[in-house]
Short mmCIF file of C-alpha atoms in Angstrom, two decimals:
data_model
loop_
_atom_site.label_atom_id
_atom_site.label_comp_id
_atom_site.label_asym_id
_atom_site.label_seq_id
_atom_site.Cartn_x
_atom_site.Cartn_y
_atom_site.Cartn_z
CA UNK H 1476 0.00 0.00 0.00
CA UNK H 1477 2.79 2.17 0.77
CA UNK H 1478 4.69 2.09 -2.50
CA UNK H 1479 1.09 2.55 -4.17
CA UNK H 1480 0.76 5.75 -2.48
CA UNK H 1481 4.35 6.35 -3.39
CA UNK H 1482 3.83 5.84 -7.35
CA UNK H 1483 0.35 8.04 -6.96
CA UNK H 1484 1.93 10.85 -5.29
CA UNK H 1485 4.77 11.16 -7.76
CA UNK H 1486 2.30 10.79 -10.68
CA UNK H 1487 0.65 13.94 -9.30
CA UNK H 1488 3.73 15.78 -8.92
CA UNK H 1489 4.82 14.78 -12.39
CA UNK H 1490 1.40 16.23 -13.74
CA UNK H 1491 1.41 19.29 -11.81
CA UNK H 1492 4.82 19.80 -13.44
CA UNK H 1493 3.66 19.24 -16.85
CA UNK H 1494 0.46 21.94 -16.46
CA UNK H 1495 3.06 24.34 -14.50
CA UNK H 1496 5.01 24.21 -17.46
CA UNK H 1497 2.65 24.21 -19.87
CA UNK H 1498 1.27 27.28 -18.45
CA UNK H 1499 5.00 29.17 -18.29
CA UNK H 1500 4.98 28.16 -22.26
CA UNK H 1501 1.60 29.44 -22.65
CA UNK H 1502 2.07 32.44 -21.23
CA UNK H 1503 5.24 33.54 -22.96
CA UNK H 1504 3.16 33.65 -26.12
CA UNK H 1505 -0.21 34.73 -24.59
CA UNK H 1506 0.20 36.84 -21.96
CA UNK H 1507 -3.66 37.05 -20.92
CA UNK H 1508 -4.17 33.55 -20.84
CA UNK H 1509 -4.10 32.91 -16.72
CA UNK H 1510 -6.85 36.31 -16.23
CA UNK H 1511 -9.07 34.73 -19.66
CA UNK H 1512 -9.13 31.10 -17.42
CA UNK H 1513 -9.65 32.58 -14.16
CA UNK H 1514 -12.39 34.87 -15.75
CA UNK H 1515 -14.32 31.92 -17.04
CA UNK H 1516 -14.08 30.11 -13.61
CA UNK H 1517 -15.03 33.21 -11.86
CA UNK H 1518 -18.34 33.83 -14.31
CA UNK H 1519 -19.23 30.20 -14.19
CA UNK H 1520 -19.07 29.28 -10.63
CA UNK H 1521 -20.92 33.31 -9.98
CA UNK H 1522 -23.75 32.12 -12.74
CA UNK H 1523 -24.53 28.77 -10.97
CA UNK H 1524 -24.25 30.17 -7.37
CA UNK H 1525 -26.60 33.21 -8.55
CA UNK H 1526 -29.15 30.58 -9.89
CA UNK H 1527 -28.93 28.71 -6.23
CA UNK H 1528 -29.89 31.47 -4.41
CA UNK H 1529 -32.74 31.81 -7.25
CA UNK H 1530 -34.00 29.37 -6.68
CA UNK H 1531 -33.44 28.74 -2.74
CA UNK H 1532 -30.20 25.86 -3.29
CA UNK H 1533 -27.35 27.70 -3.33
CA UNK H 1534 -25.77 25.02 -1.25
CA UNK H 1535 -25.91 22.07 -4.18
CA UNK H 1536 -26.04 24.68 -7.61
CA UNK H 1537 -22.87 26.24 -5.61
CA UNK H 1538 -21.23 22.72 -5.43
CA UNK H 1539 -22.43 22.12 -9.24
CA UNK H 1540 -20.68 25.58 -10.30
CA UNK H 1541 -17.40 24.87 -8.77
CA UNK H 1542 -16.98 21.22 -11.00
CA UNK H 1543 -18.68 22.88 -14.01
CA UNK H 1544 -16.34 25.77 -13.58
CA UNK H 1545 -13.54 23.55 -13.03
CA UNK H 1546 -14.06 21.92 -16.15
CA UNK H 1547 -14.44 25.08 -18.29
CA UNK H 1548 -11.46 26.75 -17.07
CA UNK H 1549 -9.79 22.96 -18.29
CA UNK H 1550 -11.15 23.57 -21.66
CA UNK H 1551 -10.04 26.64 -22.39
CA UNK H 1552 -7.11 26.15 -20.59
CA UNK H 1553 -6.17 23.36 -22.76
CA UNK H 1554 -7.42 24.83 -26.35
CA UNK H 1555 -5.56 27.91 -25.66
CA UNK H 1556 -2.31 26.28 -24.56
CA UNK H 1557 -3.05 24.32 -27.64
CA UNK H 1558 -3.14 27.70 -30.07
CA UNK H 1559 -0.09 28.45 -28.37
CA UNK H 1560 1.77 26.06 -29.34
CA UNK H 1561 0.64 25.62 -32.51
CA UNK H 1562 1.61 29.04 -33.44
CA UNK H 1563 5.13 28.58 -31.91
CA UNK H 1564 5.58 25.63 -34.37
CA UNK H 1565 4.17 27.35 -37.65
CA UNK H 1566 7.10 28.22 -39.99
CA UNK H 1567 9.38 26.25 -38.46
CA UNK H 1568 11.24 22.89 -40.18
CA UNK H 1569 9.35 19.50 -39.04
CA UNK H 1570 6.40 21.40 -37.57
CA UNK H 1571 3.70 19.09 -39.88
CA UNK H 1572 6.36 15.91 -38.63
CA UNK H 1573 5.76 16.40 -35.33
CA UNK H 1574 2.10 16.77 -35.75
CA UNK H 1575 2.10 13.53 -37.42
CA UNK H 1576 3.63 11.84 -34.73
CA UNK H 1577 0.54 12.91 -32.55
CA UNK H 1578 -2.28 11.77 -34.94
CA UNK H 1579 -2.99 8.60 -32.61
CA UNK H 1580 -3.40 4.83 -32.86
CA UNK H 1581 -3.76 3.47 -35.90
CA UNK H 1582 -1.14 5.56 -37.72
CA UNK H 1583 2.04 4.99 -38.84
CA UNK H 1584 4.43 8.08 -39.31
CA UNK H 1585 7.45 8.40 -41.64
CA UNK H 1586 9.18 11.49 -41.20
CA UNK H 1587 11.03 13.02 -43.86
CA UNK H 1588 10.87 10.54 -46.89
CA UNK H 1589 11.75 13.00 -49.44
CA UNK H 1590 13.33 16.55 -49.43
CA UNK H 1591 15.25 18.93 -52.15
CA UNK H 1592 18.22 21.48 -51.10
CA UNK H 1593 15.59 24.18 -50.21
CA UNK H 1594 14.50 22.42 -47.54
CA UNK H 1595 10.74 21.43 -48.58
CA UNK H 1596 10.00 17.76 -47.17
CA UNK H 1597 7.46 15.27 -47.40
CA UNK H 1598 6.25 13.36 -44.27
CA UNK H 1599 4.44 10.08 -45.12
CA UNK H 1600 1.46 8.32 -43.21
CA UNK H 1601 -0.55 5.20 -43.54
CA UNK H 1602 -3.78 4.41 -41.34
CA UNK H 1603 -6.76 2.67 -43.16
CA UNK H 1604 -7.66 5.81 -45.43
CA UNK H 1605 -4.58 4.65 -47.32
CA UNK H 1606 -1.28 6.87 -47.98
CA UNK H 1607 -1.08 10.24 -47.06
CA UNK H 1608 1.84 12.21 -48.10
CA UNK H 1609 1.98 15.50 -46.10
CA UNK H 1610 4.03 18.12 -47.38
CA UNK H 1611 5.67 21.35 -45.90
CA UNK H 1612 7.27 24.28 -47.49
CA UNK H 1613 7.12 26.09 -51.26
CA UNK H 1614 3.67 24.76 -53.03
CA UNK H 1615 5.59 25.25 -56.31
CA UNK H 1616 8.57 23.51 -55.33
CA UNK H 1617 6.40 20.63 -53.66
CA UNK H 1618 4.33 19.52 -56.43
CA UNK H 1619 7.29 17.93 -58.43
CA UNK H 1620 8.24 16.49 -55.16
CA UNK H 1621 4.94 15.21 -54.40
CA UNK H 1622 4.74 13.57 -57.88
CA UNK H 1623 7.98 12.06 -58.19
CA UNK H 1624 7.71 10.15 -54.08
CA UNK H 1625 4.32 8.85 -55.90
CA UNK H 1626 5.78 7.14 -58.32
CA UNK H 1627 8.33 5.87 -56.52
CA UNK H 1628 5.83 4.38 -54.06
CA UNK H 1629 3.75 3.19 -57.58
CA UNK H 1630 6.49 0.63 -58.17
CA UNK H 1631 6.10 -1.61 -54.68
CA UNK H 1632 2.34 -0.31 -53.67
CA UNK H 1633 -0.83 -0.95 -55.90
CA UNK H 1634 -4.65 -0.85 -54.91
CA UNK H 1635 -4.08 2.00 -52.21
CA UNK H 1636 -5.29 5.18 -52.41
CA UNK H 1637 -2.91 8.22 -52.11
CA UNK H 1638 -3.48 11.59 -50.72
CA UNK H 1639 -1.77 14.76 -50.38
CA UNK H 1640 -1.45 17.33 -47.85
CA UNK H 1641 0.27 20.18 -48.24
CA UNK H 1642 0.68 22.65 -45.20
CA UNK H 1643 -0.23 26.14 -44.81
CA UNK H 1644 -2.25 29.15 -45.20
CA UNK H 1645 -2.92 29.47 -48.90
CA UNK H 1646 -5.55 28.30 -51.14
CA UNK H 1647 -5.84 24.58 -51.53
CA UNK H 1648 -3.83 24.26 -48.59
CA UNK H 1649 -4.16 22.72 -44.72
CA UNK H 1650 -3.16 24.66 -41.59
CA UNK H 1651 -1.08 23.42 -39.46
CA UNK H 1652 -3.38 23.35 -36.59
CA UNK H 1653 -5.97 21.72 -38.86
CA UNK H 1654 -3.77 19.12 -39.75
CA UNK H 1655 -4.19 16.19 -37.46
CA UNK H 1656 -8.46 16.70 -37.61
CA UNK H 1657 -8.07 16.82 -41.00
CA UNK H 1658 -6.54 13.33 -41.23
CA UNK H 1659 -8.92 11.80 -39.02
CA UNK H 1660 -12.12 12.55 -40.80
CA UNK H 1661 -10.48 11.10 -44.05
CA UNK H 1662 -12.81 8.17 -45.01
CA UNK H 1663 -11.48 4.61 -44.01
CA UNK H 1664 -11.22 2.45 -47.23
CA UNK H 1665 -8.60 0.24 -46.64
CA UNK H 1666 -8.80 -2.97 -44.21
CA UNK H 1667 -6.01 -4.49 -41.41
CA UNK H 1668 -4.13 -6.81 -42.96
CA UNK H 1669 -3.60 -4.53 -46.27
CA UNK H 1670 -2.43 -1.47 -44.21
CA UNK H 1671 0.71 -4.10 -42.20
CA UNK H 1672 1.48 -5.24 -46.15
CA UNK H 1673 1.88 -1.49 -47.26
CA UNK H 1674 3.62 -0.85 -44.41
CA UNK H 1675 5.81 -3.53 -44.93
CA UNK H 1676 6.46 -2.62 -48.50
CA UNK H 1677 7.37 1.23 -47.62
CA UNK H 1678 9.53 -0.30 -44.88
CA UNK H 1679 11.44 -1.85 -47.24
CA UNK H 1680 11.89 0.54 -50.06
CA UNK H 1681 13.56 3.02 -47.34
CA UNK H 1682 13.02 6.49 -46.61
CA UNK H 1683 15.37 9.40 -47.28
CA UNK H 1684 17.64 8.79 -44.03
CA UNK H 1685 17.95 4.94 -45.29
CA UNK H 1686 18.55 5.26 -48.88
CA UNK H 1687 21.71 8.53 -47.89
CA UNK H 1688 24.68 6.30 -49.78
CA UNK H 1689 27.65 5.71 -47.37
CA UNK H 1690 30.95 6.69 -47.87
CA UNK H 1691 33.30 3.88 -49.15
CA UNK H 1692 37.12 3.00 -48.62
CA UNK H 1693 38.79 2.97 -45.22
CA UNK H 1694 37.76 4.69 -42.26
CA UNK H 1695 39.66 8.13 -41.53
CA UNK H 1696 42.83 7.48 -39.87
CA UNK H 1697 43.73 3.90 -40.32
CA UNK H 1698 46.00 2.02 -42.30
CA UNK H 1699 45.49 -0.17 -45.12
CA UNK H 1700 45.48 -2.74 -43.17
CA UNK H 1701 42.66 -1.68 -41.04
CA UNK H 1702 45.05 -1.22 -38.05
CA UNK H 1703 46.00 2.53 -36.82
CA UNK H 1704 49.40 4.22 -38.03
CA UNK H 1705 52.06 4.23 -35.24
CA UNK H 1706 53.22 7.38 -34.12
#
């Protein structure tokens, strides 16, 4: 019983960590964020308790405020916290990666499968709405990119759709923000055992970090015999 206690009381130190620093994150890029939450408690809980003396229970609709304001100041709490990190992420290299990597069960995530020397990338997931190729940087620059990682997929994948995202603020295009609902409301068309087999298939044609050549010859600063020079 004792070491239960033990693991409980350092899971809720570990959480009140994580929401203390969430907030100090928070805050650095919204400022008002603790008097907006606090504001919504305060008007909730006052609402409820107000209604209570209405109607002669202040006692149990004062009890029923303080969860329900709870709750809200949660909410917003979290979707603002949310915004703010979202925006901290927007612009910057692997933002739509590590989106990706918080879609949820029943995705699999491949960072980085194809990039050119400006720096636009394509991420890759599969789920059971197929292959989605999600894209970040110049639209121009991305659609040749985009079409030549399809057919390179066309030669070891058939009978699975493909879709492509690419992320940002322009016409045609996905928010980053927007990015990981957008994914889940894609239709699923594709069963079990076909998603592990295209999985598979990707898994073995590489991805960009796989497929970098290695250098050859002998390693720096050895013989060739393999054994190090003597001084």
């Amino acid at each position: 019983m004792a070491r239960k206690d033990n693991a409980d009381s350092a899971a809720n130190q570990g959480r009140l960590k994580q929401i203390a620093l969430t907030y100090k994150m928070t805050r650095r890029v919204d400022s008002k964020v603790g008097l907006v939450v606090a504001g919504v408690g305060i008007v909730t809980f006052g609402v409820f308790l107000a209604i209570g003396f209405v109607i002669g229970h202040p006692l149990y609709l004062g009890i029923l405020g303080f969860i329900l304001a709870f709750l809200a100041m949660a909410v917003i709490f979290g979707r603002r916290a949310e915004r703010a990190a979202f925006g901290q992420m927007e612009g910057q290299p692997g933002a739509a990666a590590a989106v990706l990597e918080n879609v949820g069960r029943g995705w699999t995530t491949t960072p980085a499968v194809a990039m050119n020397r400006n720096q636009d990338v394509v991420h890759r997931a599969v789920s059971r709405a197929g292959i989605v190729l999600v894209a970040e940087g110049n639209p121009n620059r991305l659609k040749s990119l985009l079409a030549a990682e399809k057919r390179k997929m066309a030669r070891v994948v058939v009978d699975v759709p493909v879709q492509d995202i690419i992320v940002g603020e322009g016409e045609g295009q996905v928010p980053l923000k927007k990015v990981r609902a957008t994914l889940l409301k894609l239709p699923r068309v594709v069963d079990g055992p076909t998603v592990t087999a295209t999985n598979d298939r990707l898994r073995a044609m590489g991805d960009l970090m796989s497929n970098m050549p290695v250098p050859k010859g002998p390693m720096p600063g050895r013989g060739l015999r393999g054994r190090s020079p003597r001084g």
